[in-house]
CSV table of C-alpha atoms and ligand atoms in Angstrom, one decimal:
chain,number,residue,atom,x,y,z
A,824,UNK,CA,19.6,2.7,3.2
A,825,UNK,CA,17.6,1.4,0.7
A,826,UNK,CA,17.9,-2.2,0.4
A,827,UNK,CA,16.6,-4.3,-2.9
A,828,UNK,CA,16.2,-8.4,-2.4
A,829,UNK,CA,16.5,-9.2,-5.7
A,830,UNK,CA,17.1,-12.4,-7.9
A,831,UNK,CA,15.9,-13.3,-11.1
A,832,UNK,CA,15.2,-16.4,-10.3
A,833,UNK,CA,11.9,-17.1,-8.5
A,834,UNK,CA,11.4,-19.2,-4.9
A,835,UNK,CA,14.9,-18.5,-3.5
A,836,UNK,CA,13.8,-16.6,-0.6
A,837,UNK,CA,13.4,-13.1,-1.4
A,838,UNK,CA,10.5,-12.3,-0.1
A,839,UNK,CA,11.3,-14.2,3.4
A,840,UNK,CA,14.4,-12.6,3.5
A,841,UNK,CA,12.9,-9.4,3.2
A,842,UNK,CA,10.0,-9.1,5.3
A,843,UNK,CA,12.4,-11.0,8.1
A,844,UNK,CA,14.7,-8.0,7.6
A,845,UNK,CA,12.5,-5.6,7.7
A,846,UNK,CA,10.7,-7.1,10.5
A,847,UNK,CA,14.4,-6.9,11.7
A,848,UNK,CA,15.0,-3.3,11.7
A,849,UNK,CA,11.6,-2.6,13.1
A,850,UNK,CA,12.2,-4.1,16.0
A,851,UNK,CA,15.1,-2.4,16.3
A,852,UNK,CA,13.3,1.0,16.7
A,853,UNK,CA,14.1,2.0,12.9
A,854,UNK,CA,11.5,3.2,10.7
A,855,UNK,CA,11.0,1.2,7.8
A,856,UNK,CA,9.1,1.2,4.7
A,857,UNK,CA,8.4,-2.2,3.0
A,858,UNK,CA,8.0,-1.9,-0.5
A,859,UNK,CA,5.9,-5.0,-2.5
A,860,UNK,CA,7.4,-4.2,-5.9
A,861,UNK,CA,5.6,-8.0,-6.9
A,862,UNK,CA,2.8,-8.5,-8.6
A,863,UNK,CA,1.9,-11.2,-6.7
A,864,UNK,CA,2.1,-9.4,-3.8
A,865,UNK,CA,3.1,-11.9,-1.6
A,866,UNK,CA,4.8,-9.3,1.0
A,867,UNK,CA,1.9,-7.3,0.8
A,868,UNK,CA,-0.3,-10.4,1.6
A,869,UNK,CA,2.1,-11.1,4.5
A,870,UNK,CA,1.8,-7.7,6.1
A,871,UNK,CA,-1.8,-8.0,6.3
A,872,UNK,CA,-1.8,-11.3,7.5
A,873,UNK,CA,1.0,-9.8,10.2
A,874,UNK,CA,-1.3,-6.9,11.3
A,875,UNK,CA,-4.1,-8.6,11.8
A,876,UNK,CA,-2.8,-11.4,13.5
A,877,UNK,CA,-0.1,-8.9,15.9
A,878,UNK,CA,-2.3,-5.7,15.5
A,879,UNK,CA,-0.3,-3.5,13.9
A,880,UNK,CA,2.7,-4.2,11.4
A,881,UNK,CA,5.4,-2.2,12.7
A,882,UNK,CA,7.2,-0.8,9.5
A,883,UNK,CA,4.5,0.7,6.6
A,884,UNK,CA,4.5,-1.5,3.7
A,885,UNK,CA,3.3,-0.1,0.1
A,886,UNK,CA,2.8,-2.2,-3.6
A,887,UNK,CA,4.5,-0.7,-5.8
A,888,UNK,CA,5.6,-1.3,-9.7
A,889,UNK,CA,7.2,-0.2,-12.6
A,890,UNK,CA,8.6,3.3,-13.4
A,891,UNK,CA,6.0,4.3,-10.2
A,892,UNK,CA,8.4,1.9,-8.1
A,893,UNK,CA,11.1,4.2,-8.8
A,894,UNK,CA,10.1,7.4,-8.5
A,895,UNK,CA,8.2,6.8,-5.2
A,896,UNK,CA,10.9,5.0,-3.4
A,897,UNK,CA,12.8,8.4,-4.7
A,898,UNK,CA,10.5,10.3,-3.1
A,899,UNK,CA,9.6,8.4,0.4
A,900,UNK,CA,13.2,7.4,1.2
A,901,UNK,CA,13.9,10.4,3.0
A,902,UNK,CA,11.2,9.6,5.3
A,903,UNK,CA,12.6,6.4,6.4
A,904,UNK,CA,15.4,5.0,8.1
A,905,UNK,CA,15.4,2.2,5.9
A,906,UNK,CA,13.5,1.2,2.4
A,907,UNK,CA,13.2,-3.2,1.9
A,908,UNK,CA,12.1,-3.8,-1.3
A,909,UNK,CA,10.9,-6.9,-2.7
A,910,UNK,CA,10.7,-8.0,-6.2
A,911,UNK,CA,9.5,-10.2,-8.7
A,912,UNK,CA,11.3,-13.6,-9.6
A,913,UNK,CA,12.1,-12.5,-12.8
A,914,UNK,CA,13.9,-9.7,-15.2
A,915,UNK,CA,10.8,-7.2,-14.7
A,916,UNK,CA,10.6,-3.3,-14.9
A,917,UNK,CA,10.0,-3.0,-11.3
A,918,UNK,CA,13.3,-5.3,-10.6
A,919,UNK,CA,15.6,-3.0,-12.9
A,920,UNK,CA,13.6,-0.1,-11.1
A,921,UNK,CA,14.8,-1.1,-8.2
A,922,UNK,CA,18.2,-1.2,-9.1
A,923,UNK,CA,18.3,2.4,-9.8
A,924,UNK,CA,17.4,3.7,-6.6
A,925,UNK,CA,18.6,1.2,-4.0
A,926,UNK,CA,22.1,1.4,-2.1
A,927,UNK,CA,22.4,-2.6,-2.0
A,928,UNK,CA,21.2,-5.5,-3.5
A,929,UNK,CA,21.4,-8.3,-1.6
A,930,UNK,CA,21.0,-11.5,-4.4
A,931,UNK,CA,19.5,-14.7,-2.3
A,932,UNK,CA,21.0,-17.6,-3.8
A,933,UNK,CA,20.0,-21.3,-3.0
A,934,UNK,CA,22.8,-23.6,-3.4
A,935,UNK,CA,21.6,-25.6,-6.1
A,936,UNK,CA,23.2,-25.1,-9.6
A,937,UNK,CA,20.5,-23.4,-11.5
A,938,UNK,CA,20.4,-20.6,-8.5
A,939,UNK,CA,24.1,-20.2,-9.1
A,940,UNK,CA,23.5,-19.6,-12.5
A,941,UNK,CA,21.0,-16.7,-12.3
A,942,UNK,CA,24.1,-15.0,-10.4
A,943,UNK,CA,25.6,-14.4,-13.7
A,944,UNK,CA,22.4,-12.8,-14.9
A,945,UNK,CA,22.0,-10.3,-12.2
A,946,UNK,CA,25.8,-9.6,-12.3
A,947,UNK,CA,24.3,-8.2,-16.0
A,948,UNK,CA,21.7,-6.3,-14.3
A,949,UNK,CA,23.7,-4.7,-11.8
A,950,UNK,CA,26.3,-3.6,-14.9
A,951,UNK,CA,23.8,-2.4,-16.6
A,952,UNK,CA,22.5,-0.4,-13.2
A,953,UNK,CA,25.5,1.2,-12.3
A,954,UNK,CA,25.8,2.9,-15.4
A,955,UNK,CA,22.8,5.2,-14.0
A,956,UNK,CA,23.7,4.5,-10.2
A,957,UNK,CA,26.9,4.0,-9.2
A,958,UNK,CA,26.4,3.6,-5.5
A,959,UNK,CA,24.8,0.5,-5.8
A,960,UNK,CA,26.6,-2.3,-4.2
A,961,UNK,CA,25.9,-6.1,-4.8
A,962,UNK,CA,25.8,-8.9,-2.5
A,963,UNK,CA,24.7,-12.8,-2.5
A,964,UNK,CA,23.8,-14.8,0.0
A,965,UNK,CA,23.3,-18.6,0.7
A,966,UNK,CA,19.9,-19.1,1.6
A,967,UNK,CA,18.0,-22.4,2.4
A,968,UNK,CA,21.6,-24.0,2.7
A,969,UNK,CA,22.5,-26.9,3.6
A,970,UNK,CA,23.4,-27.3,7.2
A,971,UNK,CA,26.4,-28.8,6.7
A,972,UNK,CA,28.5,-29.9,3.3
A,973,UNK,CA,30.2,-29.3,-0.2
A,974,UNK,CA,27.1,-27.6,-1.6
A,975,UNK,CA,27.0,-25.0,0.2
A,976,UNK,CA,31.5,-24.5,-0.5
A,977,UNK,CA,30.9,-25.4,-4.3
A,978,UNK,CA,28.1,-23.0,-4.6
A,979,UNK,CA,30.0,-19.9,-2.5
A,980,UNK,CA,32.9,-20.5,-4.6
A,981,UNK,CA,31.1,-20.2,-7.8
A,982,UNK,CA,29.4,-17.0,-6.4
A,983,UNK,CA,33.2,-15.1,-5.5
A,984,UNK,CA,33.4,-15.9,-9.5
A,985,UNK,CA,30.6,-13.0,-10.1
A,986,UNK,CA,31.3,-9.8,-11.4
A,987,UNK,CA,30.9,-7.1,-9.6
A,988,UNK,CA,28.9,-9.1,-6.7
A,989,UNK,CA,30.6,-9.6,-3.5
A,990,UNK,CA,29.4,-12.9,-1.5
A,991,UNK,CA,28.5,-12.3,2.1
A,992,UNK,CA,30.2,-14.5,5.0
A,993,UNK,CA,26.7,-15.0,5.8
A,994,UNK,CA,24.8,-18.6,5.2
A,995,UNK,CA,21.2,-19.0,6.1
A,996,UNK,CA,20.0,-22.2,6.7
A,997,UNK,CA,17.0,-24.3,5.5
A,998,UNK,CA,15.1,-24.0,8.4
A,999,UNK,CA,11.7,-24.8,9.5
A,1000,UNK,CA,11.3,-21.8,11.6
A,1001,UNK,CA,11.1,-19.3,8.0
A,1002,UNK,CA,7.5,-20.9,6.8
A,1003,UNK,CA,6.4,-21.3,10.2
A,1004,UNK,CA,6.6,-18.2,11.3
A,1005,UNK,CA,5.7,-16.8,7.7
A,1006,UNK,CA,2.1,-18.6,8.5
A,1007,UNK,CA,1.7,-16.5,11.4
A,1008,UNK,CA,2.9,-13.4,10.0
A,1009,UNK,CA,5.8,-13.1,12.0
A,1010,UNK,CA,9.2,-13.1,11.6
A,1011,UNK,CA,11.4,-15.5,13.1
A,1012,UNK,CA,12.2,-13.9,16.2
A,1013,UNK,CA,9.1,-13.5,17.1
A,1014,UNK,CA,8.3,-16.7,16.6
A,1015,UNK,CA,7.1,-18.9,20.0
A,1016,UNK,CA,9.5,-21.8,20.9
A,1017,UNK,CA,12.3,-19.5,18.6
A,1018,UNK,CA,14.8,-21.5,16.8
A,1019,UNK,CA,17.9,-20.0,18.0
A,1020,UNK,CA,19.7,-21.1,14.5
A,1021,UNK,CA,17.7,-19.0,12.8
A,1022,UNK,CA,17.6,-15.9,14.8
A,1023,UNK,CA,21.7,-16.3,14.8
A,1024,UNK,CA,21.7,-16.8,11.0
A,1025,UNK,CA,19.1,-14.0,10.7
A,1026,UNK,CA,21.0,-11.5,12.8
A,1027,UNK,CA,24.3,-12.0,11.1
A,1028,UNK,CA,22.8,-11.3,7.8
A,1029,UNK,CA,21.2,-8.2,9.1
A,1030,UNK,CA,24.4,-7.2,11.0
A,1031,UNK,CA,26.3,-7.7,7.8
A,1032,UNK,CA,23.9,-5.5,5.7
A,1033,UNK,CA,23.5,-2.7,8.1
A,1034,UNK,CA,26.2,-2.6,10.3
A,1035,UNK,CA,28.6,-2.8,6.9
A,1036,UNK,CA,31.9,-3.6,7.0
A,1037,UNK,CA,31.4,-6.5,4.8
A,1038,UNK,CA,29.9,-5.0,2.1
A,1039,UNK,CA,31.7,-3.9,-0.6
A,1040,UNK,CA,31.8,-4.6,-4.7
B,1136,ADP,N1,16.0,-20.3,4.9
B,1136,ADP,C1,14.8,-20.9,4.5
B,1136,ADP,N2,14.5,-22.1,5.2
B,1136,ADP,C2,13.4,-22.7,4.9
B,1136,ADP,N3,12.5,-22.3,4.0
B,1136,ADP,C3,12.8,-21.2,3.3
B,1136,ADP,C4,13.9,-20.4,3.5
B,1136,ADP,N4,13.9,-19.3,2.7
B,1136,ADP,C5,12.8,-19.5,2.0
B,1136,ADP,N5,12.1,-20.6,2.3
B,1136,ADP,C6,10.8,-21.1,1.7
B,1136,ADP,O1,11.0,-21.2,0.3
B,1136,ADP,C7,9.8,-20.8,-0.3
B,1136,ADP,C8,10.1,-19.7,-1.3
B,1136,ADP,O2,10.5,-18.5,-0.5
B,1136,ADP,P1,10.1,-17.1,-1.0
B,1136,ADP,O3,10.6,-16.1,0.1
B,1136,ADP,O4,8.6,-17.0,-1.3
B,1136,ADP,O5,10.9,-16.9,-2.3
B,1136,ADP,P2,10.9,-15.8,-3.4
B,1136,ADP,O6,10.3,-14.6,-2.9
B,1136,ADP,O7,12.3,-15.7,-3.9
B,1136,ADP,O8,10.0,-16.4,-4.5
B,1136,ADP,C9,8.8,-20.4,0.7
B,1136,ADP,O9,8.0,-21.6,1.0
B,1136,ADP,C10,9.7,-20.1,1.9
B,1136,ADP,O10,9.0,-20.4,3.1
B,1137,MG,MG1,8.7,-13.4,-3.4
């Protein structure tokens, strides 16, 4: 499968949701490539920093942009179990690239109001997507949520509003344990002294992505 994390909106989690994922699968004996489709190449960054701190990554990650983004992915996919790619925080060429080629979009969303907003955007994007690719289905998810409260219900309510994007039953959690074990270039399973939140949160997300049922438009 070929998996895009994707919001226009920049700082909502993307690119710890994405390495964490892919870090995910990996572990879970899949092959997986990791594909830094931002130019500030923070997963890129964060690969490196993971290999040299663990020895090796464990998935192959590449920087990729623009109409190269798409035809690449095109062309490695079949040599992977799964394809993460990460993208920019904003409406970029590499972004709607991505949209072309991937399965699913998964659409972090923090529950603040201006992060529900950029829903409606992408809900445009993905429109505009499926008119050359038609698999592509689109999901959002509560990230750094509250742990408890009417944000987080306000905020999943106005995301079951979007067109076309399904919400996932998933929430994850502000949590200390993302940066933390970002800084050591690992994901948060790996992390010593685990938080066991975040693994839970972690898992369901990746269940719901890969394992399916849930998904749908
Ligand atoms: N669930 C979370 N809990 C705590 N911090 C998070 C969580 N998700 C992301 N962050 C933090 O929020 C910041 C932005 O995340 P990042 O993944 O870089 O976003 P994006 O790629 O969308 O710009 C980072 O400092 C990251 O550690
Ligand atoms: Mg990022």
């Amino acid at each position: 499968m070929i998996l895009t994390v994707g919001n226009v909106k920049g700082g909502v989690g993307k690119t710890t949701l994405a390495v964490n994922i892919a870090i995910a699968r990996a572990l879970a004996g899949r092959d997986v490539l990791l594909v830094d489709g931002d130019e500030q190449g923070t997963a890129a960054a964060f690969t490196e920093l993971r290999a040299g701190a663990i020895g090796a990554a464990g998935y192959t990650a590449v920087i990729l942009q623009g109409a190269a983004l798409r035809t690449q992915v095109r062309q490695l996919a079949a040599k992977y179990d799964h394809v993460v790619i990460d993208v920019g925080g904003r409406d970029t060429g590499s972004l709607r690239a991505a949209l072309t080629v991937a399965d699913a979009l998964l659409i972090p969303v923090q529950p603040r109001t201006f992060d529900v907003w950029s829903v409606d955007q992408m809900a445009a994007l993905v429109r505009e997507a499926r008119a050359v690719n038609d698999k592509l289905r689109a999901v959002a998810v509560l990230n750094a949520a509250d742990p408890a409260g009417k944000d987080n219900d306000d905020a999943a309510a106005a995301l079951a509003d979007a067109d076309g994007i399904a919400c996932l039953d998933v929430r994850v959690v502000r949590r200390k344990a993302f940066p933390n074990a970002a800084a050591h270039g690992r994901s948060v399973v790996e992390q010593a002294g685990q938080d066991p939140k975040a693994v839970a949160e972690l898992a369901a997300l990746v269940a719901a992505l890969y394992d399916g049922a849930c998904i749908s438009r």
